[in-house]
PDB file of C-alpha atoms in Angstrom:
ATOM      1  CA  UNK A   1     308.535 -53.301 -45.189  1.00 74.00           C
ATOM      2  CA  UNK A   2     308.642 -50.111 -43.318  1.00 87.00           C
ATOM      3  CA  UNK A   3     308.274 -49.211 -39.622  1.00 92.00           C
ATOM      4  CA  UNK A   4     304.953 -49.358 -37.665  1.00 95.00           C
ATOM      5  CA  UNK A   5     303.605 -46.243 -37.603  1.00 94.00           C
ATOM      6  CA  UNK A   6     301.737 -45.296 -34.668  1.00 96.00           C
ATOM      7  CA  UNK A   7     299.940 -41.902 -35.904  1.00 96.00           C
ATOM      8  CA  UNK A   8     298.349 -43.473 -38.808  1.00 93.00           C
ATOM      9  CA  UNK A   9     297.421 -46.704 -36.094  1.00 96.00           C
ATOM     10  CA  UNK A  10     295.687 -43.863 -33.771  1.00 96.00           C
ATOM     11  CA  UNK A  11     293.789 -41.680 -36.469  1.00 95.00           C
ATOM     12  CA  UNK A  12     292.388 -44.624 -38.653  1.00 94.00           C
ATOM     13  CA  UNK A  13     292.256 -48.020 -36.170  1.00 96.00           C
ATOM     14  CA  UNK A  14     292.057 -46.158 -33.174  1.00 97.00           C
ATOM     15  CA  UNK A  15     295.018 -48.365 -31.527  1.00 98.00           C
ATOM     16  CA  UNK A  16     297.241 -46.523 -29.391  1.00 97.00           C
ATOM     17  CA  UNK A  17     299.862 -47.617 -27.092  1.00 97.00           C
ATOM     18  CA  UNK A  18     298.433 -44.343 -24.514  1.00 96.00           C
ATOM     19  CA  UNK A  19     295.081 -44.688 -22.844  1.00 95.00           C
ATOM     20  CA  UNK A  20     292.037 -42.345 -23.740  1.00 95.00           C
ATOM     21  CA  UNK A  21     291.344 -39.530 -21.540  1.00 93.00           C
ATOM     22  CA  UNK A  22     288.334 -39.556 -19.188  1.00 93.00           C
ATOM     23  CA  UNK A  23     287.040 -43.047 -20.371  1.00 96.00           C
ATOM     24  CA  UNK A  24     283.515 -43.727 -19.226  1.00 95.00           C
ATOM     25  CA  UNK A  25     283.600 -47.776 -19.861  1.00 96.00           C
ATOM     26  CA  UNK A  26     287.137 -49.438 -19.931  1.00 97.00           C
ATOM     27  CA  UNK A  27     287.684 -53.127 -19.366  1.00 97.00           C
ATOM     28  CA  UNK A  28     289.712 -55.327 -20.923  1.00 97.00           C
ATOM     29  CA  UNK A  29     289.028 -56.519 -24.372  1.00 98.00           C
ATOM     30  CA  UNK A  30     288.934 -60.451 -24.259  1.00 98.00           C
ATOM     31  CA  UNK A  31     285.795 -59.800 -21.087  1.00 98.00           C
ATOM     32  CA  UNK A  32     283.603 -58.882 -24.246  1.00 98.00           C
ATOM     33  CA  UNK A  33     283.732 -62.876 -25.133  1.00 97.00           C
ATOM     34  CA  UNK A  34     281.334 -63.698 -21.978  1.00 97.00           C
ATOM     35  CA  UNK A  35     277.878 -62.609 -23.320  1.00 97.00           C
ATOM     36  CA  UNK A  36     277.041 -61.329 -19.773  1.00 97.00           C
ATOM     37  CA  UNK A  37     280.435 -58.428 -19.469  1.00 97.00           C
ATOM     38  CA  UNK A  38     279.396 -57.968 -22.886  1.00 98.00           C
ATOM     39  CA  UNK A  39     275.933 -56.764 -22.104  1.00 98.00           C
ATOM     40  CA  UNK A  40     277.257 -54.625 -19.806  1.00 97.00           C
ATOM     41  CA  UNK A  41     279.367 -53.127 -22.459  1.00 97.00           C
ATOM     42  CA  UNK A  42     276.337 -52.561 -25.140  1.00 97.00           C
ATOM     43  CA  UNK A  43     274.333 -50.692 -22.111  1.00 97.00           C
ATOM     44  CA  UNK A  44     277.077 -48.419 -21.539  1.00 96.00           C
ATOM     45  CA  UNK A  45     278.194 -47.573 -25.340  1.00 97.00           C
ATOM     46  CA  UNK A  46     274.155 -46.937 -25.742  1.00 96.00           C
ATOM     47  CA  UNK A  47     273.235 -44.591 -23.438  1.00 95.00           C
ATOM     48  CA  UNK A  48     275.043 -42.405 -25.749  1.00 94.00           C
ATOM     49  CA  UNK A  49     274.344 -43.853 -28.675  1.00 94.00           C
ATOM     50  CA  UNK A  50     271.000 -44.093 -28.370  1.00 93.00           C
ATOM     51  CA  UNK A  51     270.109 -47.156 -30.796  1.00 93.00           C
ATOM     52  CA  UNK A  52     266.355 -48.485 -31.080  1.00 92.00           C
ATOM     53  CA  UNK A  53     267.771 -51.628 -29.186  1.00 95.00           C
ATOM     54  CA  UNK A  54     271.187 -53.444 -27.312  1.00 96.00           C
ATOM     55  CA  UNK A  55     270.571 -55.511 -30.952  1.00 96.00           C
ATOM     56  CA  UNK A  56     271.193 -52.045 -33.123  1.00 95.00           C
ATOM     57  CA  UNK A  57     273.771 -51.034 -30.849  1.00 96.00           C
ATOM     58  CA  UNK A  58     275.625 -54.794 -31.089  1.00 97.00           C
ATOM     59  CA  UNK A  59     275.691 -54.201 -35.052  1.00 96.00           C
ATOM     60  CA  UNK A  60     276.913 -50.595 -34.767  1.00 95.00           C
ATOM     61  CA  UNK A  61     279.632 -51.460 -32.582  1.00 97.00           C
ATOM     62  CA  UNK A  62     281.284 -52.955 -35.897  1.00 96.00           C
ATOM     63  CA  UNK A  63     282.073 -49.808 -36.782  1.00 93.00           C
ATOM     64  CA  UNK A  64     284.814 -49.505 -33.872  1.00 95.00           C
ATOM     65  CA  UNK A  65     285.683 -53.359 -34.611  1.00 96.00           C
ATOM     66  CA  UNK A  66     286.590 -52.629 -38.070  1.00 95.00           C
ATOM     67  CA  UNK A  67     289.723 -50.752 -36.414  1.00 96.00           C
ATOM     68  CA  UNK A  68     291.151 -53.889 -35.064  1.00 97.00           C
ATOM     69  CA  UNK A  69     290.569 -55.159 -38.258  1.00 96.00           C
ATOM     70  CA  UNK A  70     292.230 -52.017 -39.916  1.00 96.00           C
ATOM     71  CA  UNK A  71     295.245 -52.310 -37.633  1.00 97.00           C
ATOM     72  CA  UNK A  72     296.121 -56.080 -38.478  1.00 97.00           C
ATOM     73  CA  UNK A  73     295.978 -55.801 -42.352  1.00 96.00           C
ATOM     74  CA  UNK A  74     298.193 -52.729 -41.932  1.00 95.00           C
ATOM     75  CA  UNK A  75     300.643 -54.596 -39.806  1.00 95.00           C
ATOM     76  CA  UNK A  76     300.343 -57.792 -41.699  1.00 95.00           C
ATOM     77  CA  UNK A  77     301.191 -56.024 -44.851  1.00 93.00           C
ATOM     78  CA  UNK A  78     303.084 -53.124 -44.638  1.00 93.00           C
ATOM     79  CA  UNK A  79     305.434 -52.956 -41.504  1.00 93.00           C
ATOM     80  CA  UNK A  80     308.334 -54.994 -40.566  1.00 91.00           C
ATOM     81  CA  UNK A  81     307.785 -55.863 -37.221  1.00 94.00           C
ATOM     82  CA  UNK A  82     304.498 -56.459 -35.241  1.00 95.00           C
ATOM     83  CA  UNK A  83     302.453 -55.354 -32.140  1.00 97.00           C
ATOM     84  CA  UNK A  84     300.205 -57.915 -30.011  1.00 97.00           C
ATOM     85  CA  UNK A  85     296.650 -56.747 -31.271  1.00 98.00           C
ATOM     86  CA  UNK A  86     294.843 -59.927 -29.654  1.00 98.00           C
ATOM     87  CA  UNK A  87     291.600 -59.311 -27.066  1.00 98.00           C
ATOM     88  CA  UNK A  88     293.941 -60.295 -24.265  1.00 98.00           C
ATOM     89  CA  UNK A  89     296.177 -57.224 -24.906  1.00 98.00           C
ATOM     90  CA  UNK A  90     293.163 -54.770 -25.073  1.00 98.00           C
ATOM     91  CA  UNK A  91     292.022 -52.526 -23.237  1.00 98.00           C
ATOM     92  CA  UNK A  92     289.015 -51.271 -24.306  1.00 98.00           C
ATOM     93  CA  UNK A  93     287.306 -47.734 -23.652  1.00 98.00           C
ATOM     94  CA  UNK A  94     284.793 -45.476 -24.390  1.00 97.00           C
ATOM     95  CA  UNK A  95     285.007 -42.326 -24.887  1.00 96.00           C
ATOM     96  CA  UNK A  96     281.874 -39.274 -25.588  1.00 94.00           C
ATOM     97  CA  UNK A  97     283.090 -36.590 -27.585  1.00 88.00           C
ATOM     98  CA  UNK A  98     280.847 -33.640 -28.845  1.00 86.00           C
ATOM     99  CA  UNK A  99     278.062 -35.856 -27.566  1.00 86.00           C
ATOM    100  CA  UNK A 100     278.920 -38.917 -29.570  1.00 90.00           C
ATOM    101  CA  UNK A 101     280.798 -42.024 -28.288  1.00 94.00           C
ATOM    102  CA  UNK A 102     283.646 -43.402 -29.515  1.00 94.00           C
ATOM    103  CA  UNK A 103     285.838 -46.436 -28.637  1.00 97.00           C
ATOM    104  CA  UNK A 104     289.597 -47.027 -28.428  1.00 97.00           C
ATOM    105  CA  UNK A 105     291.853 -49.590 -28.004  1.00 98.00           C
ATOM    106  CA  UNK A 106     294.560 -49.027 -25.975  1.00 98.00           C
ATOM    107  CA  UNK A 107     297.562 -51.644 -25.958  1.00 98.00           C
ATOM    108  CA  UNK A 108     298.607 -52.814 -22.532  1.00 97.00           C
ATOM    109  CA  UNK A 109     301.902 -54.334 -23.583  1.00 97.00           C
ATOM    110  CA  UNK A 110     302.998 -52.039 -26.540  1.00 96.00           C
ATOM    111  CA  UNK A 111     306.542 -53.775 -27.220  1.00 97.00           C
ATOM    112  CA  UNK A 112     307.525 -54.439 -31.476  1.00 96.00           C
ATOM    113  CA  UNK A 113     307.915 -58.143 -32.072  1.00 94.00           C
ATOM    114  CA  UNK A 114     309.265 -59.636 -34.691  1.00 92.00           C
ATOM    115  CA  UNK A 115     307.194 -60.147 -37.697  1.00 91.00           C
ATOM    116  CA  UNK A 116     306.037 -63.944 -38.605  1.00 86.00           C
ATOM    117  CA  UNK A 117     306.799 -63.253 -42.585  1.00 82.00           C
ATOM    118  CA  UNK A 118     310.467 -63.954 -42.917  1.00 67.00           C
ATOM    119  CA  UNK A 119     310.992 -60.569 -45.479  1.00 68.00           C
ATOM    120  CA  UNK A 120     310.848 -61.887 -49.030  1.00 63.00           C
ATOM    121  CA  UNK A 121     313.500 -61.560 -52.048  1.00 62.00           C
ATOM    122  CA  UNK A 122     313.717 -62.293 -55.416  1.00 60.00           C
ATOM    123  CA  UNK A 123     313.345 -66.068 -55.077  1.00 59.00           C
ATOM    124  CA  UNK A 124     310.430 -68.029 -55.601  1.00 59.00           C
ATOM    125  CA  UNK A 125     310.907 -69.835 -52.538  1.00 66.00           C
ATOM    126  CA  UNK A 126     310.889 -67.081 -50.636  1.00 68.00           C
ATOM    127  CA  UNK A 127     308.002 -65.169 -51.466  1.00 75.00           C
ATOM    128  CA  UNK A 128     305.893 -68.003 -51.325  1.00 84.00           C
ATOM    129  CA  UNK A 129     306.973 -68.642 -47.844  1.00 84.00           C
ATOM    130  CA  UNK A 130     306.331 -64.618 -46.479  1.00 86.00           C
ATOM    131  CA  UNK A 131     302.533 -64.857 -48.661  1.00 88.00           C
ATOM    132  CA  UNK A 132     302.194 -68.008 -46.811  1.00 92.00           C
ATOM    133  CA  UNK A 133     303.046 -66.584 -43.122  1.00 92.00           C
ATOM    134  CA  UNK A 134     300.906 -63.782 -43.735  1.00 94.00           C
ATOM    135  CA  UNK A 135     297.682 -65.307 -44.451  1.00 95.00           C
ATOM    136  CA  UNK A 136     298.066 -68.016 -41.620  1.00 96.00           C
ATOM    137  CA  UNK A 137     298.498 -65.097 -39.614  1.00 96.00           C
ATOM    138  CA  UNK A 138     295.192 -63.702 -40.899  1.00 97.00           C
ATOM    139  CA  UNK A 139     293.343 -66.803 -40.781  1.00 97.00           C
ATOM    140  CA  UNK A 140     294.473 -66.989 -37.032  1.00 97.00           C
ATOM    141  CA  UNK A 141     293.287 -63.376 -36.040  1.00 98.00           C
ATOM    142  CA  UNK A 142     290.051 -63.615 -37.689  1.00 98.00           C
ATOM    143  CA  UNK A 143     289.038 -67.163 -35.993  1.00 97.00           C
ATOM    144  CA  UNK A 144     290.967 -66.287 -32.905  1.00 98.00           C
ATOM    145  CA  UNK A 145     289.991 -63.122 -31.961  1.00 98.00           C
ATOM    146  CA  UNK A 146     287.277 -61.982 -34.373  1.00 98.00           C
ATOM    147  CA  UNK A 147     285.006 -64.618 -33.890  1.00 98.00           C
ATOM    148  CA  UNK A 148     284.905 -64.920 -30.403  1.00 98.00           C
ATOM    149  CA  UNK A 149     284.945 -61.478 -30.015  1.00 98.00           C
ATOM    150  CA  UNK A 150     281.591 -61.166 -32.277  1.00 98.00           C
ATOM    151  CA  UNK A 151     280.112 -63.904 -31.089  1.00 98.00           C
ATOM    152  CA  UNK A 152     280.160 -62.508 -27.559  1.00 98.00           C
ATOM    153  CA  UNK A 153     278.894 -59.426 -28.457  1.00 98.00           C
ATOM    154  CA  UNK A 154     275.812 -60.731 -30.938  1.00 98.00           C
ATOM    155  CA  UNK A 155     274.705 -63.176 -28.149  1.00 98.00           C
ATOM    156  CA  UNK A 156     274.850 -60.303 -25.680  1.00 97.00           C
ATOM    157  CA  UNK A 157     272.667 -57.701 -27.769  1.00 97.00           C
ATOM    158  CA  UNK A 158     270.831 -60.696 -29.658  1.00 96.00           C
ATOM    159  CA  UNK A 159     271.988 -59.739 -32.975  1.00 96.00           C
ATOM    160  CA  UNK A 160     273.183 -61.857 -36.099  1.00 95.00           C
ATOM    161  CA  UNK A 161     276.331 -62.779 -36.294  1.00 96.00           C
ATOM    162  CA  UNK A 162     276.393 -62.441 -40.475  1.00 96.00           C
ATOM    163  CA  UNK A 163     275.112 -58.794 -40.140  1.00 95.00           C
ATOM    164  CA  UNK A 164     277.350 -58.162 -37.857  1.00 96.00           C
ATOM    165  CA  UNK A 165     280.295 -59.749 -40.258  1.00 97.00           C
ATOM    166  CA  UNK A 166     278.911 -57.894 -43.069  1.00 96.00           C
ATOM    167  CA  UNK A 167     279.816 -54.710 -41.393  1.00 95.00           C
ATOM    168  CA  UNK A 168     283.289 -55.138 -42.534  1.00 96.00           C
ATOM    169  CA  UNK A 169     283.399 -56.377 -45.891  1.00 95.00           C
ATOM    170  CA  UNK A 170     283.193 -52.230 -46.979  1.00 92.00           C
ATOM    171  CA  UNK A 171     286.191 -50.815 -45.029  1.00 92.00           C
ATOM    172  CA  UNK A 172     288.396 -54.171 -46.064  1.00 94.00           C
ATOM    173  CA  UNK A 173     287.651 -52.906 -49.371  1.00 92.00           C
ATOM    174  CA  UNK A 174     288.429 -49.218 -48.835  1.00 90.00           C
ATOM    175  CA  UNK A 175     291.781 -50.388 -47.287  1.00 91.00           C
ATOM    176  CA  UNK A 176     292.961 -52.365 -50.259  1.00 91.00           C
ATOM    177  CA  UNK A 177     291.885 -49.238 -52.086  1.00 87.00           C
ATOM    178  CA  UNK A 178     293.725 -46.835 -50.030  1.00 85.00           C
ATOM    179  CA  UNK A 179     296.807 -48.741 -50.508  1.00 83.00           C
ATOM    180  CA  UNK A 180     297.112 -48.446 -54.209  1.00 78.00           C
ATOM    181  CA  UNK A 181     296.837 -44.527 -53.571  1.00 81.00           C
ATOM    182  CA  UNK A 182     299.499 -44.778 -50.483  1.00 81.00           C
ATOM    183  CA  UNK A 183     303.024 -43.611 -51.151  1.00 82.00           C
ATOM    184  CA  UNK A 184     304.485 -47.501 -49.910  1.00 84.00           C
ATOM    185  CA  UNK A 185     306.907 -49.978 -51.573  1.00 86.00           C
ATOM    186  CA  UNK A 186     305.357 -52.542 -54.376  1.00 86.00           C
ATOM    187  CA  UNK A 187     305.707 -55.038 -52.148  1.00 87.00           C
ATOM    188  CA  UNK A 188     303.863 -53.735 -49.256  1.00 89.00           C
ATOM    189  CA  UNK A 189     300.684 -52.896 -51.869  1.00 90.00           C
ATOM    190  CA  UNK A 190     300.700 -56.427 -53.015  1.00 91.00           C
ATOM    191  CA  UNK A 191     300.563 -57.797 -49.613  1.00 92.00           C
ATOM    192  CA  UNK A 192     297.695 -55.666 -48.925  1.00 93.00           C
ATOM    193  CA  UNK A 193     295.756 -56.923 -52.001  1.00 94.00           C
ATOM    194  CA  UNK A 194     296.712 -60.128 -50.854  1.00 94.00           C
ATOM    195  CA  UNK A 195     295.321 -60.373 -47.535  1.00 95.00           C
ATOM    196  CA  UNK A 196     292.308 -58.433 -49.450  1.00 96.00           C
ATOM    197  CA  UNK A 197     291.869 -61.392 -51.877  1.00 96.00           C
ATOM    198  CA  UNK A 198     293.056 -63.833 -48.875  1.00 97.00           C
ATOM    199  CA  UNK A 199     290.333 -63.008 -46.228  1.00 97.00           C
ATOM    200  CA  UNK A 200     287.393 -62.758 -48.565  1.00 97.00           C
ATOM    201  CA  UNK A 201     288.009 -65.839 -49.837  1.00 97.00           C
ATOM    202  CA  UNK A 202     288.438 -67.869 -46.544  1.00 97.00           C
ATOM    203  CA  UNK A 203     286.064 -70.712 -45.642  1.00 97.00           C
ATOM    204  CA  UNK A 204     283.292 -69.096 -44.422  1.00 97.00           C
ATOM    205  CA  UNK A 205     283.756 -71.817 -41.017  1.00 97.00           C
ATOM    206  CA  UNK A 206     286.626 -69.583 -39.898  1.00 97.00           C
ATOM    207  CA  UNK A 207     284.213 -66.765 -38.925  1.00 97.00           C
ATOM    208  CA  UNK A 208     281.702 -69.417 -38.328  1.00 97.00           C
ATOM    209  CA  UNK A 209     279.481 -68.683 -40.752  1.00 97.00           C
ATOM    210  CA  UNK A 210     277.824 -70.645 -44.247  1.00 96.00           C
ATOM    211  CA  UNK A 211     278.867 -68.092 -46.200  1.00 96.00           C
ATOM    212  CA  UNK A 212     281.992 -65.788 -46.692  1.00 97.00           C
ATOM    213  CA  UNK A 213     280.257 -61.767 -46.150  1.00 96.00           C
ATOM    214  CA  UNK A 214     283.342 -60.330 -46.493  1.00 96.00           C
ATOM    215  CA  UNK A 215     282.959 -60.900 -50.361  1.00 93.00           C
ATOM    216  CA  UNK A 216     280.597 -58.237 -52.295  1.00 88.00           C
ATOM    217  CA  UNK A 217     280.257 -56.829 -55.675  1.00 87.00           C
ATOM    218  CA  UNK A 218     281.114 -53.444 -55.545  1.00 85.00           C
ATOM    219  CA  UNK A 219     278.772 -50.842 -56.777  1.00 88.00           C
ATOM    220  CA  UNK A 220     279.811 -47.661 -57.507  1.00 89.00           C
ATOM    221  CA  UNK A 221     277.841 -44.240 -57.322  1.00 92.00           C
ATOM    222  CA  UNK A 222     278.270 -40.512 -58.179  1.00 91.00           C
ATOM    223  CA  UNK A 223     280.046 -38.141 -54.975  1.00 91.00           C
ATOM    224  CA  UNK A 224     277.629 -35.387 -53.819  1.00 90.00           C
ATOM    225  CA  UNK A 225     280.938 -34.561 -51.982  1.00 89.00           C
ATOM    226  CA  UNK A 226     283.387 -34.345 -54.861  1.00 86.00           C
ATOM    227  CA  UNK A 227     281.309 -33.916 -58.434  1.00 83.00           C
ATOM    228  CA  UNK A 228     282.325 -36.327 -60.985  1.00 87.00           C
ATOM    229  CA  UNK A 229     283.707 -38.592 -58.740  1.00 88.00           C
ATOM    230  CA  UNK A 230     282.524 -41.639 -57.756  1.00 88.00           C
ATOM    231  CA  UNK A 231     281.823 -43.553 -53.862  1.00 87.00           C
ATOM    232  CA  UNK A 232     281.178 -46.743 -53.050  1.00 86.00           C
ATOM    233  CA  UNK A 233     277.700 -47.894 -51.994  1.00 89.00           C
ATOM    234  CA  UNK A 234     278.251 -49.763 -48.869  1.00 89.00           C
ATOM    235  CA  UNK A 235     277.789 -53.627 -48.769  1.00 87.00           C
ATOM    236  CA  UNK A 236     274.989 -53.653 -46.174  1.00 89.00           C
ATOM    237  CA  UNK A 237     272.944 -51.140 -44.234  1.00 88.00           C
ATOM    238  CA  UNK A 238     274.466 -49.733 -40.791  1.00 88.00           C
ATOM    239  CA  UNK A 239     271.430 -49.192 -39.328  1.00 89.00           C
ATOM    240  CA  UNK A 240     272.244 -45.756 -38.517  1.00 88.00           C
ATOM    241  CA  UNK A 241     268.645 -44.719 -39.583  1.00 88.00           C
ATOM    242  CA  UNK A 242     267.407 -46.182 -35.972  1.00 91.00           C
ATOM    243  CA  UNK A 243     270.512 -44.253 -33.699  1.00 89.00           C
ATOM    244  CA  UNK A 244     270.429 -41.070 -31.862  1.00 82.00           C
ATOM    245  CA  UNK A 245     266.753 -40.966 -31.697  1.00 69.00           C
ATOM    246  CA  UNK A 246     265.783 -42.211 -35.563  1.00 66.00           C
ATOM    247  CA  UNK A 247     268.630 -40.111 -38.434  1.00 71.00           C
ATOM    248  CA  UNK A 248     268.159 -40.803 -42.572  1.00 82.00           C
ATOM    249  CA  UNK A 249     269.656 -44.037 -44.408  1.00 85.00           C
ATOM    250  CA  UNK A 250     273.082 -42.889 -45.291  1.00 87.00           C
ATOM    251  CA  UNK A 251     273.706 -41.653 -48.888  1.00 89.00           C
ATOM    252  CA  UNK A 252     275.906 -44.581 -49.758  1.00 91.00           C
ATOM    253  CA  UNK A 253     273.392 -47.573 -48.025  1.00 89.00           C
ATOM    254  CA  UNK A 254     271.980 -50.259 -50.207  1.00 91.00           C
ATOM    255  CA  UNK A 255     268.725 -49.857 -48.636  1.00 91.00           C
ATOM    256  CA  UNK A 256     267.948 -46.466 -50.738  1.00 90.00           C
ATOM    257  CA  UNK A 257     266.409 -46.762 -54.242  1.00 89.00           C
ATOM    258  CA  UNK A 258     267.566 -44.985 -56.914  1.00 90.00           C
ATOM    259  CA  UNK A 259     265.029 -42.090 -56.872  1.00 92.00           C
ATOM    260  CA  UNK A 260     265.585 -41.732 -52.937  1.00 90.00           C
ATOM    261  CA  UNK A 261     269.563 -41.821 -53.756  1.00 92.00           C
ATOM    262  CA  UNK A 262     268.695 -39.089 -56.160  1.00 91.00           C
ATOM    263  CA  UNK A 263     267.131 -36.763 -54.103  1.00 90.00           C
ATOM    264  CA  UNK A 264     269.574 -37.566 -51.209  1.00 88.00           C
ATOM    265  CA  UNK A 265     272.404 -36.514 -53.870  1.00 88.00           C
ATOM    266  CA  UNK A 266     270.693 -33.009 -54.739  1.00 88.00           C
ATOM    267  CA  UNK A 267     269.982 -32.057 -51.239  1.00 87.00           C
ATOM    268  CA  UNK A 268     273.288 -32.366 -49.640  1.00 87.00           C
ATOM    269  CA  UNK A 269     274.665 -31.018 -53.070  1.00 86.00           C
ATOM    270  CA  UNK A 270     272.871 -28.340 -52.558  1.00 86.00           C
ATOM    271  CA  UNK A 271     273.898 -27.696 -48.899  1.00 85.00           C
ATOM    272  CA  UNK A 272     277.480 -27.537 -50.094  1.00 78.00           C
TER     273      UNK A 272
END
């Protein structure tokens, strides 16, 4: 495994061990688990964003959530020692840049640790017992931290907890995807795979939900970005058709039909 590399941390998770310049909301992390500080948090973040509703703006905060859950499959998998990512060790803050707002999570103790995988050799043994260590590990953050951590936040902006779950069954998928493109070792790409194929198989109880949403079949669609390659359609809509004052269903949302997809392809084709 290699060493934990903070760049690709800030740019993709938005984890960094420095805090964010000129933060107009920052509390700590775990506060978001009482529905109350959490409401607090959702008026903030939308007076910028501007959602239809607290509920819109509960669902679209997945999409800064999704970089805790970026940061602990990359650490789980691919580094050799490990950094406290849990809600107690957050602090979170939000930023507005170009007039949109932005959260990041800034570490308040920032020290390595040593990873819970012993590294794995050649022996069966051995492998079995870092695979093992990596998706307790997993299992732990997701009921741990996750689910609280959602839960506060949906009760706060009365939103649905599977919606809001659902939100990250996409980038889970880009991330396995990005790591068979990644220059890393073998065995860091098959531990990424395997926490893919690990979390999205889970009982569905550990996010407290009936069913797993982290599990989709992925559907494929032509690039108006890159001709004759493909994207892939998101597992469930964003809802960022009802932010900043009403915008279009993205090109890649499941909501659009195939004639709307279409002429959504051909227009910003055309603008390119």
């Amino acid at each position: 495994m290699s060493a934990i590399n903070y760049t690709w941390l800030e740019q993709y998770a938005r984890i960094s061990t420095k805090p964010a310049l000129n933060p107009i909301y920052d509390k700590h992390l775990a506060s978001l688990r009482d529905a109350e500080q959490a409401r607090d948090m959702l008026t903030a973040y939308n007076e910028h964003l501007r959602a239809d509703s607290l509920q819109t703006a509960a669902v679209y905060f997945m999409h800064s959530v999704r970089g805790l859950l970026l940061g602990i499959h990359y650490i789980n998998a691919m580094c050799d020692s490990l950094l406290d990512l849990s809600l107690d060790n957050i602090q979170l803050q939000l930023i507005v840049k170009d007039g949109y707002p932005a959260f990041h999570f800034q570490l308040l103790d920032d020290a390595e640790k040593p990873h819970p995988a012993p590294p794995a050799n050649d022996e069966p043994n051995s492998v079995l017992a870092s695979t093992s260590a990596r998706k307790a590990m997993l299992t732990a953050y997701y009921g741990e931290q996750l689910l609280p951590l959602i839960e506060g936040v949906a009760l706060a902006g009365g939103a649905n907890t599977g919606q809001m779950w659902a939100q990250l069954a996409s980038i889970l998928r880009w991330f396995k995807t990005l790591a068979v493109q990644m220059e890393i070792t073998d065995q860091e790409r098959e531990a990424v795979i395997q926490g893919y194929e690990h979390v999205i198989t889970m009982p569905p109880e550990v996010m407290g939900l009936r069913k797993n949403l982290l599990k989709f079949k992925p559907v494929e669609i032509d690039s108006p970005y890159q001709p004759g390659e493909k994207v892939l359609m998101k597992s469930t809509c964003c809802l960022y058709y009802k932010v900043d004052g009403g915008q279009d269903y993205c090109y890649t949302c499941p909501k659009l039909s195939k004639a709307e997809r279409q002429t959504r392809y051909e227009a910003i084709a055309a603008s390119r």
